[in-house]
Short mmCIF file of C-alpha atoms and ligand atoms in Angstrom, two decimals:
data_model
loop_
_atom_site.label_atom_id
_atom_site.label_comp_id
_atom_site.label_asym_id
_atom_site.label_seq_id
_atom_site.Cartn_x
_atom_site.Cartn_y
_atom_site.Cartn_z
CA MET A 1 23.94 23.23 4.67
CA LYS A 2 23.34 19.53 3.96
CA THR A 3 23.43 17.82 0.55
CA PRO A 4 19.85 17.41 -0.68
CA PRO A 5 18.89 13.75 -0.09
CA LYS A 6 18.87 11.36 -3.03
CA THR A 7 17.55 8.29 -1.21
CA PHE A 8 14.81 7.95 1.40
CA HIS A 9 13.28 5.42 3.76
CA VAL A 10 9.81 5.72 5.35
CA LYS A 11 8.99 3.79 8.53
CA SER A 12 5.34 3.86 9.62
CA PHE A 13 3.97 3.05 13.08
CA GLY A 14 0.41 2.91 14.43
CA CYS A 15 -2.77 2.40 12.46
CA GLN A 16 -3.48 1.56 8.81
CA MET A 17 -4.07 5.22 8.05
CA ASN A 18 -0.44 5.84 8.89
CA VAL A 19 0.56 2.99 6.57
CA TYR A 20 -1.45 4.67 3.79
CA ASP A 21 0.13 8.06 4.54
CA GLY A 22 3.58 6.44 4.50
CA GLU A 23 2.90 4.99 1.04
CA ARG A 24 1.73 8.37 -0.23
CA MET A 25 4.83 10.12 1.16
CA ALA A 26 7.03 7.53 -0.58
CA GLU A 27 5.19 8.12 -3.86
CA LEU A 28 5.63 11.87 -3.40
CA MET A 29 9.38 11.60 -2.93
CA THR A 30 9.73 9.13 -5.79
CA ALA A 31 7.93 11.66 -8.01
CA GLN A 32 10.60 14.20 -6.90
CA GLY A 33 13.30 11.93 -8.34
CA MET A 34 14.42 10.33 -5.09
CA THR A 35 14.99 6.58 -4.75
CA ALA A 36 13.55 4.36 -2.00
CA ALA A 37 16.16 2.60 0.16
CA ALA A 38 15.11 -0.75 1.62
CA ASP A 39 17.08 -0.09 4.81
CA ALA A 40 17.05 3.08 6.91
CA ASN A 41 20.86 2.83 7.23
CA ASP A 42 21.25 3.30 3.49
CA ALA A 43 18.98 6.35 3.23
CA ASP A 44 19.93 10.04 3.05
CA LEU A 45 16.49 10.89 4.46
CA VAL A 46 14.64 8.82 7.08
CA VAL A 47 10.97 9.60 7.62
CA LEU A 48 9.51 8.29 10.88
CA ASN A 49 5.74 8.31 10.47
CA THR A 50 4.76 8.20 14.12
CA CYS A 51 1.87 7.20 16.40
CA HIS A 52 0.83 9.02 19.59
CA ILE A 53 -1.98 6.75 20.76
CA ARG A 54 -0.23 5.35 23.85
CA GLU A 55 2.76 6.57 25.82
CA LYS A 56 4.96 3.67 24.69
CA ALA A 57 4.33 4.50 21.01
CA THR A 58 5.42 8.10 21.54
CA GLU A 59 8.55 7.25 23.53
CA LYS A 60 9.60 4.83 20.80
CA VAL A 61 10.07 7.77 18.43
CA TYR A 62 12.85 9.22 20.54
CA SER A 63 14.64 5.90 20.98
CA ASP A 64 14.36 5.29 17.22
CA ILE A 65 15.91 8.67 16.41
CA GLY A 66 18.86 7.80 18.67
CA ARG A 67 19.25 4.38 17.07
CA ILE A 68 19.19 5.76 13.50
CA ARG A 69 21.89 8.31 14.35
CA LYS A 70 24.06 5.67 16.00
CA THR A 71 23.88 3.00 13.27
CA ALA A 72 24.09 5.50 10.40
CA GLY A 73 26.97 7.26 12.14
CA LYS A 74 28.94 4.00 12.28
CA SER A 75 28.96 3.83 8.49
CA GLY A 76 29.94 7.48 8.26
CA GLY A 77 26.45 8.74 7.35
CA ASP A 78 24.45 11.59 8.85
CA PRO A 79 20.92 11.14 7.46
CA MET A 80 18.34 13.87 7.49
CA ILE A 81 15.51 12.88 9.87
CA ALA A 82 11.88 13.87 9.30
CA ILE A 83 9.19 13.19 11.90
CA ALA A 84 5.72 12.81 10.41
CA GLY A 85 2.42 11.49 11.80
CA CYS A 86 0.60 12.00 15.07
CA VAL A 87 3.59 12.65 17.36
CA ALA A 88 4.69 15.36 14.93
CA GLN A 89 1.25 16.94 15.20
CA ALA A 90 1.06 16.64 18.98
CA GLU A 91 4.59 17.68 19.93
CA GLY A 92 5.59 19.98 17.05
CA GLU A 93 8.56 22.17 17.89
CA GLU A 94 9.26 20.19 21.06
CA ILE A 95 10.65 17.38 18.86
CA VAL A 96 13.06 19.77 17.13
CA ARG A 97 14.18 21.02 20.53
CA ARG A 98 14.47 17.62 22.18
CA ALA A 99 15.89 15.55 19.31
CA LYS A 100 17.29 18.11 16.85
CA VAL A 101 15.51 16.58 13.87
CA ASP A 102 15.48 18.33 10.48
CA VAL A 103 11.78 18.22 9.58
CA VAL A 104 8.52 17.93 11.54
CA VAL A 105 5.37 17.49 9.44
CA GLY A 106 1.80 16.75 10.59
CA PRO A 107 -0.63 14.25 9.01
CA GLN A 108 -2.56 16.97 7.12
CA ALA A 109 0.54 18.73 5.75
CA TYR A 110 2.75 16.00 4.32
CA HIS A 111 2.13 17.08 0.72
CA ASN A 112 4.62 19.86 1.65
CA LEU A 113 7.35 17.35 2.55
CA PRO A 114 9.56 18.05 -0.52
CA ALA A 115 9.59 21.80 0.25
CA LEU A 116 10.32 21.14 3.92
CA VAL A 117 13.19 18.80 3.03
CA ALA A 118 14.61 21.48 0.71
CA GLN A 119 14.40 24.05 3.53
CA ALA A 120 16.17 21.66 5.92
CA ALA A 121 18.88 20.98 3.31
CA ALA A 122 19.44 24.73 3.12
CA GLY A 123 20.18 24.71 6.84
CA THR A 124 16.94 25.61 8.67
CA ALA A 125 14.88 23.01 10.55
CA ALA A 126 11.43 22.96 8.93
CA LEU A 127 8.08 22.56 10.70
CA ASP A 128 4.56 22.30 9.28
CA THR A 129 1.71 21.13 11.50
CA ASP A 130 -1.02 23.17 9.81
CA MET A 131 -4.40 21.63 9.15
CA PRO A 132 -5.28 23.54 5.98
CA LEU A 133 -8.86 23.66 4.73
CA ALA A 134 -7.78 22.54 1.26
CA SER A 135 -7.03 18.84 1.34
CA LYS A 136 -3.54 17.44 0.79
CA PHE A 137 -4.92 14.73 -1.49
CA GLY A 138 -5.08 17.02 -4.55
CA HIS A 139 -1.32 17.59 -4.27
CA LEU A 140 -0.27 13.95 -4.22
CA PRO A 141 0.95 12.04 -7.31
CA ALA A 142 -1.15 9.30 -8.95
CA ARG A 143 -1.02 5.74 -7.62
CA ARG A 144 1.34 3.59 -9.72
CA ARG A 145 2.20 0.17 -8.31
CA VAL A 146 0.54 -1.52 -5.34
CA GLY A 147 0.14 -5.05 -3.98
CA PRO A 148 -3.04 -7.12 -4.32
CA SER A 149 -4.47 -5.63 -1.12
CA ALA A 150 -4.40 -1.82 -0.98
CA PHE A 151 -5.49 0.85 1.48
CA LEU A 152 -7.53 3.89 0.46
CA THR A 153 -8.20 6.66 2.97
CA VAL A 154 -11.71 8.04 2.47
CA GLN A 155 -12.28 9.85 5.76
CA GLU A 156 -10.00 11.47 8.30
CA GLY A 157 -10.29 12.88 11.77
CA CYS A 158 -12.63 12.38 14.67
CA ASP A 159 -15.35 14.43 16.38
CA LYS A 160 -16.15 11.84 19.05
CA PHE A 161 -13.74 12.95 21.77
CA CYS A 162 -13.56 9.76 23.77
CA THR A 163 -12.03 10.95 27.03
CA TYR A 164 -8.87 8.82 26.74
CA CYS A 165 -8.01 9.49 23.10
CA VAL A 166 -5.60 11.84 21.31
CA VAL A 167 -6.89 11.27 17.78
CA PRO A 168 -9.31 14.26 17.64
CA TYR A 169 -6.32 16.47 18.51
CA THR A 170 -3.74 14.88 16.21
CA ARG A 171 -5.95 14.28 13.17
CA GLY A 172 -8.44 17.12 13.54
CA ALA A 173 -12.17 17.20 12.82
CA GLU A 174 -14.01 14.58 10.75
CA VAL A 175 -13.57 15.26 7.04
CA SER A 176 -14.79 13.06 4.18
CA ARG A 177 -13.04 12.99 0.82
CA PRO A 178 -15.29 13.64 -2.21
CA PHE A 179 -17.05 10.68 -3.86
CA ALA A 180 -15.49 11.13 -7.32
CA ALA A 181 -11.93 11.46 -5.98
CA ILE A 182 -12.32 8.18 -4.07
CA VAL A 183 -13.79 6.32 -7.05
CA ASP A 184 -10.95 7.61 -9.26
CA GLU A 185 -8.32 6.52 -6.75
CA ALA A 186 -9.97 3.09 -6.40
CA LYS A 187 -9.86 2.63 -10.19
CA ALA A 188 -6.21 3.72 -10.24
CA LEU A 189 -5.42 1.21 -7.48
CA VAL A 190 -7.06 -1.61 -9.44
CA ASP A 191 -5.09 -0.56 -12.55
CA ALA A 192 -1.96 -0.59 -10.37
CA GLY A 193 -2.56 -4.19 -9.26
CA ALA A 194 -5.05 -4.12 -6.36
CA ARG A 195 -7.70 -6.85 -6.18
CA GLU A 196 -8.82 -5.85 -2.70
CA ILE A 197 -9.30 -2.33 -1.32
CA THR A 198 -9.70 -1.49 2.35
CA LEU A 199 -11.40 1.87 2.81
CA LEU A 200 -9.84 3.67 5.73
CA GLY A 201 -10.94 6.34 8.18
CA GLN A 202 -10.59 7.03 11.89
CA ASN A 203 -14.40 6.80 11.72
CA VAL A 204 -14.80 5.35 8.27
CA ASN A 205 -18.53 4.69 8.61
CA ALA A 206 -19.08 8.40 9.31
CA TRP A 207 -18.13 9.02 5.66
CA VAL A 208 -20.73 11.29 4.05
CA ASP A 209 -20.65 13.53 1.00
CA ALA A 210 -22.23 16.85 0.07
CA ASP A 211 -25.21 15.00 -1.49
CA GLY A 212 -25.84 13.04 1.69
CA ARG A 213 -24.50 9.76 0.31
CA GLY A 214 -23.09 7.40 2.94
CA LEU A 215 -20.39 4.73 3.02
CA HIS A 216 -22.80 2.08 1.70
CA ASP A 217 -23.44 4.17 -1.46
CA LEU A 218 -19.71 4.43 -1.99
CA ILE A 219 -19.27 0.68 -1.47
CA ARG A 220 -22.06 -0.11 -3.95
CA THR A 221 -20.33 2.07 -6.57
CA LEU A 222 -16.89 0.55 -5.95
CA ASP A 223 -18.46 -2.91 -6.19
CA ARG A 224 -19.01 -2.25 -9.92
CA ILE A 225 -15.31 -1.60 -10.69
CA PRO A 226 -14.16 -4.47 -12.94
CA GLY A 227 -11.28 -6.40 -11.38
CA LEU A 228 -11.99 -5.27 -7.82
CA ALA A 229 -12.88 -8.52 -6.07
CA ARG A 230 -12.95 -7.47 -2.43
CA ILE A 231 -13.92 -4.41 -0.42
CA ARG A 232 -13.26 -3.92 3.30
CA TYR A 233 -13.49 -0.89 5.58
CA THR A 234 -12.06 0.10 8.94
CA THR A 235 -12.40 1.54 11.62
CA SER A 236 -16.06 1.98 12.40
CA HIS A 237 -17.80 3.61 15.34
CA PRO A 238 -20.95 1.92 16.71
CA ASN A 239 -22.93 5.19 16.53
CA ASP A 240 -22.28 5.61 12.79
CA MET A 241 -23.37 2.08 11.80
CA ALA A 242 -26.25 3.06 9.49
CA GLN A 243 -28.87 0.52 8.40
CA GLY A 244 -27.79 1.07 4.78
CA LEU A 245 -24.30 -0.16 5.64
CA ILE A 246 -25.64 -3.16 7.54
CA ASP A 247 -27.87 -4.00 4.55
CA ALA A 248 -24.87 -3.79 2.21
CA HIS A 249 -23.35 -6.71 4.14
CA GLY A 250 -26.37 -8.76 3.08
CA ASP A 251 -26.23 -8.20 -0.67
CA VAL A 252 -22.96 -6.64 -1.90
CA GLU A 253 -20.92 -9.64 -2.94
CA SER A 254 -17.53 -7.96 -2.92
CA LEU A 255 -18.06 -6.57 0.60
CA MET A 256 -16.20 -9.03 2.79
CA PRO A 257 -17.89 -10.61 5.83
CA PHE A 258 -15.75 -8.84 8.41
CA LEU A 259 -16.53 -5.96 10.75
CA HIS A 260 -14.08 -4.23 13.08
CA LEU A 261 -16.29 -2.44 15.59
CA PRO A 262 -14.42 -1.32 18.72
CA VAL A 263 -16.39 -1.32 21.96
CA GLN A 264 -13.56 -0.54 24.48
CA SER A 265 -15.45 -1.85 27.54
CA GLY A 266 -18.43 -4.05 28.40
CA SER A 267 -19.47 -1.81 31.29
CA THR A 268 -22.03 0.87 30.50
CA ARG A 269 -20.76 2.89 33.45
CA ILE A 270 -17.19 2.91 32.08
CA LEU A 271 -18.43 3.56 28.54
CA LYS A 272 -20.12 6.66 29.88
CA ALA A 273 -16.92 7.83 31.60
CA MET A 274 -15.13 7.20 28.30
CA ASN A 275 -17.72 9.39 26.49
CA ARG A 276 -18.38 6.56 24.05
CA SER A 277 -22.05 7.63 23.64
CA HIS A 278 -23.23 4.02 23.37
CA GLY A 279 -23.95 1.53 26.14
CA ARG A 280 -23.24 -2.19 26.35
CA ASP A 281 -26.74 -3.20 25.23
CA ASP A 282 -26.77 -0.76 22.28
CA TYR A 283 -23.60 -2.42 21.04
CA LEU A 284 -24.90 -5.97 21.48
CA ARG A 285 -28.20 -5.13 19.75
CA LEU A 286 -26.28 -3.58 16.87
CA LEU A 287 -24.25 -6.76 16.38
CA ASP A 288 -27.48 -8.78 16.39
CA ARG A 289 -28.73 -6.65 13.50
CA VAL A 290 -25.48 -7.18 11.58
CA ARG A 291 -25.59 -10.94 12.18
CA ALA A 292 -29.21 -11.05 11.04
CA VAL A 293 -28.16 -9.99 7.51
CA ARG A 294 -24.79 -11.78 7.45
CA PRO A 295 -24.75 -14.68 9.92
CA ASP A 296 -21.18 -15.76 9.11
CA ILE A 297 -19.68 -12.27 9.65
CA ALA A 298 -16.35 -12.23 11.51
CA LEU A 299 -16.40 -9.64 14.29
CA SER A 300 -13.43 -7.77 15.63
CA GLY A 301 -13.02 -5.13 18.32
CA ASP A 302 -10.73 -2.98 20.43
CA PHE A 303 -10.63 -3.04 24.24
CA ILE A 304 -9.05 -0.86 26.90
CA VAL A 305 -8.52 -2.37 30.37
CA GLY A 306 -7.81 -0.33 33.48
CA PHE A 307 -9.59 2.88 32.54
CA PRO A 308 -9.69 5.10 35.68
CA GLY A 309 -12.32 3.85 38.10
CA GLU A 310 -12.74 0.42 36.43
CA THR A 311 -13.86 -1.97 39.19
CA GLU A 312 -13.66 -5.75 39.17
CA ALA A 313 -17.40 -5.75 38.40
CA ASP A 314 -16.88 -3.43 35.40
CA PHE A 315 -14.14 -5.70 34.13
CA ALA A 316 -16.39 -8.75 34.61
CA ASP A 317 -18.88 -6.95 32.31
CA THR A 318 -16.15 -6.73 29.66
CA LEU A 319 -15.43 -10.45 29.95
CA SER A 320 -19.12 -11.31 29.72
CA LEU A 321 -19.51 -9.09 26.64
CA VAL A 322 -16.62 -10.95 25.03
CA ASP A 323 -18.35 -14.25 25.83
CA ALA A 324 -21.62 -12.96 24.38
CA VAL A 325 -20.06 -11.75 21.10
CA GLY A 326 -17.49 -14.45 20.27
CA TYR A 327 -14.96 -12.27 18.44
CA ALA A 328 -13.01 -13.71 15.51
CA GLN A 329 -10.11 -11.45 16.53
CA ALA A 330 -9.57 -8.36 18.67
CA PHE A 331 -7.01 -5.87 19.96
CA SER A 332 -6.68 -5.13 23.66
CA PHE A 333 -4.63 -2.48 25.41
CA LYS A 334 -3.80 -1.25 28.89
CA TYR A 335 -5.12 2.24 29.45
CA SER A 336 -2.41 4.84 28.89
CA PRO A 337 -3.03 8.39 30.14
CA ARG A 338 -2.43 10.91 27.35
CA PRO A 339 -1.51 14.51 28.08
CA GLY A 340 -4.30 16.94 27.21
CA THR A 341 -7.13 14.38 27.30
CA PRO A 342 -9.90 14.62 29.94
CA ALA A 343 -9.18 11.13 31.30
CA ALA A 344 -5.57 12.10 32.08
CA THR A 345 -6.82 14.27 34.95
CA MET A 346 -9.02 11.53 36.46
CA THR A 347 -7.63 10.49 39.81
CA ASP A 348 -8.94 6.98 40.39
CA GLU A 349 -6.15 5.28 38.44
CA ILE A 350 -5.89 1.52 38.37
CA ALA A 351 -2.68 -0.01 39.76
CA ALA A 352 -0.27 -1.37 37.15
CA ASP A 353 -0.38 -4.95 38.49
CA VAL A 354 -4.19 -4.97 38.40
CA MET A 355 -4.11 -3.72 34.80
CA ASP A 356 -1.59 -6.41 33.86
CA GLU A 357 -3.66 -9.12 35.39
CA ARG A 358 -6.89 -7.92 33.73
CA LEU A 359 -5.20 -7.68 30.34
CA GLN A 360 -3.97 -11.26 30.69
CA ARG A 361 -7.46 -12.54 31.55
CA LEU A 362 -9.02 -10.59 28.67
CA GLN A 363 -6.44 -11.80 26.19
CA ALA A 364 -6.95 -15.40 27.34
CA SER A 365 -10.68 -15.06 26.54
CA LEU A 366 -10.08 -13.34 23.21
CA GLY A 367 -7.43 -15.91 22.25
CA ARG A 368 -9.79 -18.77 23.10
CA ASP A 369 -12.52 -17.26 20.88
CA GLN A 370 -10.13 -16.58 18.00
CA ARG A 371 -8.98 -20.19 18.07
CA ALA A 372 -12.60 -21.38 18.21
CA PHE A 373 -13.51 -19.20 15.24
CA ASN A 374 -10.58 -20.52 13.22
CA GLU A 375 -11.30 -24.13 14.17
CA ALA A 376 -14.93 -23.72 13.12
CA SER A 377 -13.68 -22.66 9.66
CA VAL A 378 -11.90 -25.97 9.07
CA GLY A 379 -13.73 -27.91 6.37
CA ARG A 380 -15.04 -24.77 4.68
CA THR A 381 -14.16 -24.01 1.07
CA CYS A 382 -13.54 -20.33 0.36
CA HIS A 383 -11.52 -17.97 -1.79
CA VAL A 384 -8.08 -16.91 -0.62
CA LEU A 385 -6.34 -13.85 -2.05
CA VAL A 386 -2.62 -14.66 -2.22
CA GLU A 387 -0.72 -11.68 -0.79
CA ARG A 388 2.87 -12.82 -0.28
CA VAL A 389 5.32 -15.70 -0.18
CA GLY A 390 5.43 -17.77 3.00
CA LYS A 391 8.44 -18.72 5.12
CA LEU A 392 8.70 -22.31 3.84
CA PRO A 393 9.72 -23.25 0.29
CA GLY A 394 6.66 -23.29 -2.03
CA GLN A 395 4.48 -21.74 0.65
CA TRP A 396 2.17 -18.76 0.10
CA LEU A 397 0.26 -16.56 2.49
CA GLY A 398 -3.17 -15.17 1.74
CA LYS A 399 -6.37 -14.00 3.39
CA SER A 400 -9.76 -15.65 3.66
CA PRO A 401 -12.93 -13.54 3.30
CA TRP A 402 -13.02 -13.44 7.13
CA LEU A 403 -9.52 -11.85 7.22
CA GLN A 404 -7.86 -15.00 8.52
CA SER A 405 -4.28 -15.65 7.37
CA VAL A 406 -4.17 -18.83 5.29
CA HIS A 407 -1.02 -20.79 4.43
CA LEU A 408 -0.98 -22.60 1.09
CA ILE A 409 1.50 -24.79 -0.73
CA GLY A 410 1.42 -24.97 -4.51
CA ASP A 411 1.75 -23.30 -7.85
CA HIS A 412 0.39 -19.86 -7.01
CA ALA A 413 1.37 -16.25 -7.56
CA ILE A 414 0.86 -13.04 -5.62
CA GLY A 415 -2.54 -11.61 -6.58
CA ASP A 416 -4.14 -14.99 -7.36
CA MET A 417 -7.62 -15.64 -6.02
CA VAL A 418 -7.57 -19.33 -5.20
CA THR A 419 -10.41 -21.65 -4.19
CA VAL A 420 -9.16 -23.34 -1.06
CA GLU A 421 -10.38 -25.94 1.37
CA LEU A 422 -9.41 -24.96 4.90
CA THR A 423 -7.77 -27.97 6.50
CA GLY A 424 -6.16 -26.92 9.78
CA ALA A 425 -6.30 -24.14 12.35
CA THR A 426 -4.20 -22.50 15.04
CA GLN A 427 -5.13 -19.44 17.09
CA SER A 428 -3.55 -17.07 14.57
CA SER A 429 -3.85 -18.76 11.18
CA LEU A 430 -5.23 -21.52 9.00
CA SER A 431 -3.78 -23.91 6.49
CA GLY A 432 -5.54 -24.84 3.29
CA CYS A 433 -5.21 -26.84 0.13
CA VAL A 434 -6.62 -26.58 -3.36
CA PRO A 435 -9.41 -29.19 -3.43
CA HIS A 436 -8.58 -30.38 -6.93
CA ALA A 437 -5.82 -29.22 -9.24
CA GLN A 438 -6.70 -25.94 -10.91
CA PRO A 439 -4.73 -25.13 -14.05
CA ARG A 440 -3.37 -21.61 -13.96
CA GLU A 441 -5.44 -20.46 -16.97
CA MET A 442 -8.64 -21.50 -15.19
CA LEU A 443 -7.65 -19.47 -12.15
CA ASN A 444 -7.02 -16.42 -14.25
CA VAL A 445 -10.47 -16.73 -15.85
CA LEU A 446 -12.03 -17.13 -12.41
CA HIS A 447 -10.15 -14.10 -11.08
CA ASN A 448 -12.71 -11.50 -11.99
CA VAL A 449 -15.71 -13.66 -11.28
CA LEU A 450 -14.95 -14.91 -7.81
CA THR A 451 -15.60 -12.79 -4.80
CA VAL A 452 -16.09 -14.75 -1.61
N1 SAH B 1 -11.21 5.38 15.69
C1 SAH B 1 -11.02 4.11 16.18
C2 SAH B 1 -9.59 3.77 16.59
C3 SAH B 1 -8.86 4.68 17.47
S1 SAH B 1 -7.28 4.27 18.06
C4 SAH B 1 -12.04 3.86 17.25
O1 SAH B 1 -12.78 4.71 17.65
O2 SAH B 1 -12.16 2.76 17.72
C5 SAH B 1 -7.25 2.53 18.18
C6 SAH B 1 -7.50 1.98 19.53
O3 SAH B 1 -6.51 2.39 20.46
C7 SAH B 1 -8.80 2.42 20.17
O4 SAH B 1 -9.90 1.74 19.67
C8 SAH B 1 -8.54 2.13 21.63
O5 SAH B 1 -8.88 0.79 21.96
C9 SAH B 1 -7.03 2.29 21.76
N2 SAH B 1 -6.68 3.50 22.52
C10 SAH B 1 -6.95 4.77 22.20
N3 SAH B 1 -6.50 5.61 23.15
C11 SAH B 1 -5.94 4.84 24.12
C12 SAH B 1 -5.32 5.11 25.38
N4 SAH B 1 -5.20 6.35 25.83
N5 SAH B 1 -4.86 4.06 26.10
C13 SAH B 1 -4.98 2.78 25.65
N6 SAH B 1 -5.56 2.48 24.48
C14 SAH B 1 -6.05 3.48 23.71
FE1 SF4 B 2 -10.42 8.06 19.48
FE2 SF4 B 2 -12.93 7.70 20.20
FE3 SF4 B 2 -12.35 9.04 17.99
FE4 SF4 B 2 -11.95 6.43 18.07
S1 SF4 B 2 -13.96 7.46 18.25
S2 SF4 B 2 -10.56 7.95 17.27
S3 SF4 B 2 -11.31 6.10 20.18
S4 SF4 B 2 -11.89 9.68 20.05
FE1 F3S B 3 -1.67 6.38 16.09
FE2 F3S B 3 -2.41 8.58 14.90
FE3 F3S B 3 -3.25 6.27 14.00
S1 F3S B 3 -2.17 8.32 17.06
S2 F3S B 3 -3.37 5.05 15.84
S3 F3S B 3 -1.17 6.97 14.04
S4 F3S B 3 -4.41 8.16 14.05
#
C-alpha cells in the first residue's frame, strides 16, 4: 500500500502530440483534486510521458527513472512513477519488470490514469496499453487555462508504415477526431487565453471526417472564431497535401505562412526503401505548387541520414534537394534501427563515423539556409505574438508568422500581438523593435484585427 498521491509532475518528451497529451493528463489529475508540482522532486506522482522514436529517446526513460528515485530518495521521498507515451505502448509489461514502476499507460488509454494510480496505490502495479475504439477525448475535462499559443490534437496514428518508423505501432491506425468536437475545443482554448492554435496529428493533413471534409474545411471554420488570430498545423505527409489545403494558404488570413513537410531523403531510391510512397521530384513539384499560392511561405522538413544502403550519391541527392528548397528550418537525425520495424532487419548498415560525418554536412547546409532565411527577413514589418519573457530585463520572446523566434524590448505582455520591424538576425532567432510607439490601448484594439 502507498498513500494516494496528492501532488503530481508530468514530464513530456518527443513530439508536440506528447506535449498536448501531457497537458491533458495534467488537467485530468487537477480535476481529480491533485496539485501540480513544479519540480519532479516535490511530487508524489511523477508521470514520464515518453518517446520511442529513436533508441536514445527510449534509453533515456530508464536513466530518468533511476535519477528520479535517487534524488527523491535523498529527501526521504518515494514517489509513485507512471510511464505514459510511446515507450509505454511499445514495451508495456517489460517496463514494470525492468524498472519496477507503478503505472504503465499507453497514448490511447491515459483517460484511465486516475483509476490506474488508485490501483497502484492499493498495491498492484497497473498497466493499460489498450487502443479502445471509443476515443479517450470524451473522458477528458474541459480546457481551462492555456498560454497564447496552444496545441490541439485533431488526428492521431499513422497508416503509412515507413520502414524505419515505430509510430504506426505505438499510436495505432489513423483516426480523425470529429469536426464539432475540434471546433468546440478550439473555442474553449480561445476562451482560455489562446490566440494561436496549432492543429496536431502524426499525419495532420490526412484529417478527414464522416462527411468527407478535409483539413482545409476545418481550418476555414476555425478561421471564423473571434479572437483566434493564428492557425498552424503539423505534421503533414507529402501524399496527403490536398489542393484544397494548398489553396487555403493563399486566402485564409489566419493560416500562417509555414509548412512542415518532412521528406527524409533526397534520393528516390532511398525514399522507395523507406516506403515513403513519394519520390524526390514529386516532393519538389508539390513545394512549387505551395509556393505558387504563397510565395513567402517558410518551409521546414525532417531528414534521416544513414538509412541502410545510403550511398554517397544518395546523400549528395539529399544535399542537392536541400539546396533546391532553401528550408527556413529543419530537423535532421541519424538513422536509428527500431525493433520490430522492417528496416531493422536490413543488413547494409552505414558505419557510425560515416553517419556522423553526413549529419554534420547536412546540418551545415540546413544551418546556412536557416541563417539566410532569417537574414532575408530583416527590414520586414510583421506581427509578433508575445509568448514569454526573455532572459534579459525588459525582454520578451515571441513568434513571427514564419515561426521565427523574435526578441523584443519594451512595454509588452504575454499574449500581445505586436507590430514589429525585424532589425537583426542570427541563425536561430531575430530581434525586432516597435516601429513607432504604440499605446497599449491601441494594441488591444488591434489584437483581434491583426493576423499576419
Ligand atoms: N509523422 C511525421 C513525424 C514522425 S516522427 C512524419 O511522417 O514525418 C518525426 C521524425 O523522426 C520523422 O520525420 C523522421 O525524420 C524521424 N524518425 C522517425 N523514425 C526514425 C528512426 N528510426 N531513426 C531516425 N529518425 C527517425
Ligand atoms: Fe512514421 Fe512515416 Fe508515419 Fe511519419 S508517415 S509517422 S515517418 S510511419
Ligand atoms: Fe515520439 Fe511517439 Fe511522438 S514515438 S515522436 S512521442 S508519436
